[in-house]
XYZ file of C-alpha atoms in Angstrom:
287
model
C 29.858 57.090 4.423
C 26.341 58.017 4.610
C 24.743 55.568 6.930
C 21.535 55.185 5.038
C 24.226 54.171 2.083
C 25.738 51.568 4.061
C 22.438 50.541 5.016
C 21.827 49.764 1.137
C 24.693 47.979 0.456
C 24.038 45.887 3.554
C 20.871 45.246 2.389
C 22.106 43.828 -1.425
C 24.911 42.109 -0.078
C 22.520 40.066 2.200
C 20.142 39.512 -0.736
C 23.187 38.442 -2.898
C 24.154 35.822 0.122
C 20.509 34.488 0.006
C 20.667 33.735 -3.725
C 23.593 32.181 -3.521
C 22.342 29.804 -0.926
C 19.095 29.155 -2.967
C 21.105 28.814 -6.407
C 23.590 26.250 -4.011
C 20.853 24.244 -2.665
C 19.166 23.762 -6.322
C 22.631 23.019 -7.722
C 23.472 20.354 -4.872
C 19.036 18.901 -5.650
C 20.331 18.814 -8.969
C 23.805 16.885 -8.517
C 21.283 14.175 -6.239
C 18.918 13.528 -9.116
C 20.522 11.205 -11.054
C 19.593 8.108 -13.194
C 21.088 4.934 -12.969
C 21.292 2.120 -15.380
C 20.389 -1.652 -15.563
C 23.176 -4.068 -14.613
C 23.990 -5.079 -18.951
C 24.403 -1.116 -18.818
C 26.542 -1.059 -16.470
C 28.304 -4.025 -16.989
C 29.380 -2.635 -20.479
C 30.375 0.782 -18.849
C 32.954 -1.514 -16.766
C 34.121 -2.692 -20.092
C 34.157 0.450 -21.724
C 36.120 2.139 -18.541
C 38.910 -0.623 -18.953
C 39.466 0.106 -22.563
C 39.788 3.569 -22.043
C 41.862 2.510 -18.867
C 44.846 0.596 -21.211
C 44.238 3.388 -23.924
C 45.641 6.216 -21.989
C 47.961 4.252 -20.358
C 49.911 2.784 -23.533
C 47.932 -0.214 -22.924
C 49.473 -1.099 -19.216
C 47.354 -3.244 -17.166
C 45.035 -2.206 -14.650
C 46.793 -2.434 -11.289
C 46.122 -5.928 -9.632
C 43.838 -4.650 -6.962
C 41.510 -2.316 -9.082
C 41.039 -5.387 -11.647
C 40.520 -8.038 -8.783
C 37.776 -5.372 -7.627
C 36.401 -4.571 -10.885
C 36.188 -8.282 -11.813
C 34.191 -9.110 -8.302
C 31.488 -6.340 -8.845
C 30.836 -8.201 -12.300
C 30.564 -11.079 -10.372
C 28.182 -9.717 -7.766
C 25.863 -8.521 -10.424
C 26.024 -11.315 -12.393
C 25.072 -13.185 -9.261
C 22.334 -10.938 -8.312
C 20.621 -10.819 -11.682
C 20.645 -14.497 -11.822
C 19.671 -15.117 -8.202
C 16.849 -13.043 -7.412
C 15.766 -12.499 -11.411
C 15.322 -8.768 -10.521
C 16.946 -6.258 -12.750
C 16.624 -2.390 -12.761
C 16.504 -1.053 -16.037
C 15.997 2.561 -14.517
C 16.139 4.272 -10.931
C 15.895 8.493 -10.321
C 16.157 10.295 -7.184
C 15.167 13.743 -6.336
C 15.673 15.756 -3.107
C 12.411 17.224 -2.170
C 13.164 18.692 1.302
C 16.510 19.425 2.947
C 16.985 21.223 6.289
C 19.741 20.673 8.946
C 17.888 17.740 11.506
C 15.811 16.239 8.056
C 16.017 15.136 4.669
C 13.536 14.176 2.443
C 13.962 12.352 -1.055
C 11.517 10.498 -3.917
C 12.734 7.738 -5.374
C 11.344 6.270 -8.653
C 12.178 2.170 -9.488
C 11.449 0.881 -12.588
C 12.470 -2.735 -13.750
C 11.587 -6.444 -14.081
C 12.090 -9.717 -12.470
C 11.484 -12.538 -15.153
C 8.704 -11.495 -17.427
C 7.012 -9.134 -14.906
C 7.871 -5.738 -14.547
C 7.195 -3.376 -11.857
C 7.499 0.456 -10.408
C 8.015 1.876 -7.284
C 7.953 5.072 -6.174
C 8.208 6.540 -2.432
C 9.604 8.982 -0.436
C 12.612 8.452 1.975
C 12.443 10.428 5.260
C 16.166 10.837 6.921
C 16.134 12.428 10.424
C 19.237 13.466 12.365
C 19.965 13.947 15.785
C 23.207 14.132 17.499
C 23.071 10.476 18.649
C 21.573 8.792 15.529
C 20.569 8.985 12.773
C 17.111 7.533 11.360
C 15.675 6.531 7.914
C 12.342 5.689 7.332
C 9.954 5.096 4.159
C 6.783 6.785 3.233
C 4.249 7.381 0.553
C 4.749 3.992 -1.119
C 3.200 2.756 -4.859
C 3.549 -0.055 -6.446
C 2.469 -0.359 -10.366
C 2.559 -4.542 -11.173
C 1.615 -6.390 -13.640
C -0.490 -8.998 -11.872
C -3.510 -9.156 -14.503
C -6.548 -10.210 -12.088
C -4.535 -11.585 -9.462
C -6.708 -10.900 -6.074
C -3.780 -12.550 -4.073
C -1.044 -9.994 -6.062
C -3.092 -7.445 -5.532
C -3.839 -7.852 -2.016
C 0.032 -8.095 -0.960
C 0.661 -5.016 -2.999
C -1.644 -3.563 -0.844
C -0.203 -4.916 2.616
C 3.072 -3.693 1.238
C 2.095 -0.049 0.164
C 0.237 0.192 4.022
C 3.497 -1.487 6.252
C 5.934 0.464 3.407
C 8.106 -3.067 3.845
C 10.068 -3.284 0.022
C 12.681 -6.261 1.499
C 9.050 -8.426 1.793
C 8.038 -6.968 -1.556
C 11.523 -7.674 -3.502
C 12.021 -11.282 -1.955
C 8.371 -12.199 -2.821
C 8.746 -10.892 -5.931
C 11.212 -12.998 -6.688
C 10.052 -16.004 -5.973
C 6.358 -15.061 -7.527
C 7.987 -14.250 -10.504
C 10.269 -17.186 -10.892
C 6.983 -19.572 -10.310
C 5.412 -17.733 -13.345
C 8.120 -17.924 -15.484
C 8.232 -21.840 -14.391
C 4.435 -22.359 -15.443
C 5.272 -20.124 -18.556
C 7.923 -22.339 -19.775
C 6.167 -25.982 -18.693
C 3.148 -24.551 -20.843
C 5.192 -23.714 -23.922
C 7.036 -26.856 -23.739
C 3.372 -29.076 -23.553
C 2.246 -26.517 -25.880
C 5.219 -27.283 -28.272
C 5.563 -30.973 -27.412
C 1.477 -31.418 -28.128
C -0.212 -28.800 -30.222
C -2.849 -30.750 -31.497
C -4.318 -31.261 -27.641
C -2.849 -28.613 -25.442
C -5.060 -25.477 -26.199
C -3.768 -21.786 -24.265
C -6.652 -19.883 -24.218
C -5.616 -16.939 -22.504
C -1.418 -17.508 -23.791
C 1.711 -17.909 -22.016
C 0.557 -15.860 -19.378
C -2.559 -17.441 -18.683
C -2.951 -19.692 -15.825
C -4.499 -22.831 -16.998
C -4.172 -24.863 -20.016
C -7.168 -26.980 -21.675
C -6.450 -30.825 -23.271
C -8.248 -32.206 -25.487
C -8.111 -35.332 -27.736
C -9.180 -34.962 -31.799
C -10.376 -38.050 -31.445
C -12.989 -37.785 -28.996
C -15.481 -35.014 -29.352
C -16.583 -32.760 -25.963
C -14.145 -34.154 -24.201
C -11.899 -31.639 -22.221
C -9.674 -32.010 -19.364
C -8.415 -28.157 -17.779
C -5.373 -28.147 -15.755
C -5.414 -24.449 -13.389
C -2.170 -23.145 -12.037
C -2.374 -20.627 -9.617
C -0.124 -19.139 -7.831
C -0.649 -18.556 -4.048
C 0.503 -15.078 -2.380
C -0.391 -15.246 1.670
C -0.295 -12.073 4.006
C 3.450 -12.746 4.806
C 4.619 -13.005 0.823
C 4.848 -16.522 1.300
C 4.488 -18.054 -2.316
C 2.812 -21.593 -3.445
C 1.485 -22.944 -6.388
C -1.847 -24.249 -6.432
C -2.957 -26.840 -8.974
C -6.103 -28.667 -9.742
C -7.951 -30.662 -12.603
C -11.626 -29.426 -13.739
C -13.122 -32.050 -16.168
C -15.692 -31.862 -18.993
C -17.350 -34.893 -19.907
C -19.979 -35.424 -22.546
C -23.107 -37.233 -20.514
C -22.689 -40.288 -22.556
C -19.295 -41.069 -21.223
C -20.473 -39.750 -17.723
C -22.514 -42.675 -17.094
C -20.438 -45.148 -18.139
C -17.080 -44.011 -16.032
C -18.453 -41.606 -13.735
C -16.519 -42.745 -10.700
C -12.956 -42.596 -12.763
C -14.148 -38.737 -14.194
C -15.579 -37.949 -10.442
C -12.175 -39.339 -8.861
C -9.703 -37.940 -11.825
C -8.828 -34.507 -9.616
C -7.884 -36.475 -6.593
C -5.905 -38.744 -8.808
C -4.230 -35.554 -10.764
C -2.971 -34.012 -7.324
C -1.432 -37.873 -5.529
C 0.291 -37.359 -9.505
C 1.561 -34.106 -8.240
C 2.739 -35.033 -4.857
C 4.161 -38.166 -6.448
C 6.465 -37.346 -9.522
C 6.081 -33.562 -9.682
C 4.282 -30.703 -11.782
C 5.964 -31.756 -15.097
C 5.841 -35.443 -15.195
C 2.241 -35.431 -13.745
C 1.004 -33.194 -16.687
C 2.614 -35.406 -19.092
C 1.007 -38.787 -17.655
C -2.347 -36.936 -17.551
C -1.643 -35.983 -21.626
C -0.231 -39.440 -22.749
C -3.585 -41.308 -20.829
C -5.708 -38.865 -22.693
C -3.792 -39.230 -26.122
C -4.633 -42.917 -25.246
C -8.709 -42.348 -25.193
C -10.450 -43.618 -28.641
């Protein structure tokens, strides 16, 4: 065979072994970007899986050990859900970089923990060597709702710069659970009261106004904030501001001047519920 001939059909067969590598490393990017559904989702695809399951199989049982297992991960999710309040309604992954000693891959989190909802997105770096093997995070964002919240969005912050998402989920958590508390103590007042407890800025707002019909000018606002420190650390804050018409001032200015103090031994006394109710039923009282 000529050699320049040979040469040729070296040439195209080593061009044909390239594209097949390139068209086998897209297909395998491919296979790793998936999306993954919210625990009810998946849940149901249990469900769904077991039907089919006793369908095809003249409607035999699952065998004993495959049940017991699919019956525990519906108990760990269950669990999880109601646990930490976090739920995933969507997750994608997408292989950005793959080599033989490193792997990189962006990962996209989208989902909710009580009423708040959140996204993530950031790149995982996976480095191999032949004694270990190393994973680390990088390029972190975090999209929360947090309104004006300068003490969300200062641990947002600290999280995106130490790229630390167990501190951000388990704070999340428990921030979001303390919201959903003060959401549901100021429906309830709202519900329980309507014609004194006033929600200027809604459910979501974090303060309620009283005020009694009865006596004009005179407002009492409870705030409610809730306290995120540099370790994720989460406390709620409370306080009584009082508006007074000057009349009423000067006659019972030491009981208005001394109400806050009173409001927060209330607090540490009987708790955030009963305190607010005391504080309403005293001011339904006022003629």
């Amino acid at each position: 065979m000529d050699s320049s001939l040979c040469q040729a059909y070296k040439d195209e067969i080593q061009s044909l072994e390239e594209e097949i590598k390139l068209l086998a490393e897209k297909y395998e990017a491919n296979q790793q970007e998936s999306i993954f559904f919210s625990e009810e989702e998946i849940l149901m695809s249990i469900n769904t899986f077991q039907k089919e399951f006793q369908r095809q199989s003249g409607g035999h049982e699952f065998p004993t050990d495959l049940k017991a297992e699919l019956e525990s991960l519906e108990t760990d999710l269950s669990f999880l859900m109601k646990f930490t309040g976090i739920q995933f309604t969507s997750r994608c992954k997408k292989t950005v970089e793959k080599t033989r000693n490193r792997t990189v891959q962006k990962h996209r989190l989208l989902g909710n923990c009580h009423s708040l909802s959140f996204e993530l997105e950031f790149q995982l770096l996976e480095m191999r060597t032949k004694e270990s093997v190393s994973t680390v995070i990088t390029d972190l964002s975090i999209i929360m709702e947090s309104g004006e919240d300068s003490d969300v969005s200062e641990f947002v912050s600290r999280t995106e710069e130490h790229r630390n998402l167990l501190t951000f989920f388990r704070s999340l958590s428990s921030y979001a659970e303390w919201c959903e508390h003060r959401r549901c103590t100021f429906l309830h007042f709202k519900a329980k009261y309507p014609d004194i407890v006033a929600l200027p800025e809604g459910l979501r707002g974090d303060y309620i106004i009283l005020r009694n019909p009865k006596v004009s000018g005179f407002e009492l606002m409870i705030i409610w904030k809730i306290h995120l420190d540099e370790e994720g650390r989460t406390t709620p804050v409370l306080d009584l501001l009082t508006k007074v018409p000057e009349q009423v001032l000067e006659q019972h200015r030491a009981t208005v001047e001394n109400a806050p103090a009173h409001f927060r031994s209330l607090l540490r006394l009987l708790g955030v519920e009963t305190a607010i109710e005391n504080l309403i039923k005293a001011l339904a009282l006022e003629k």
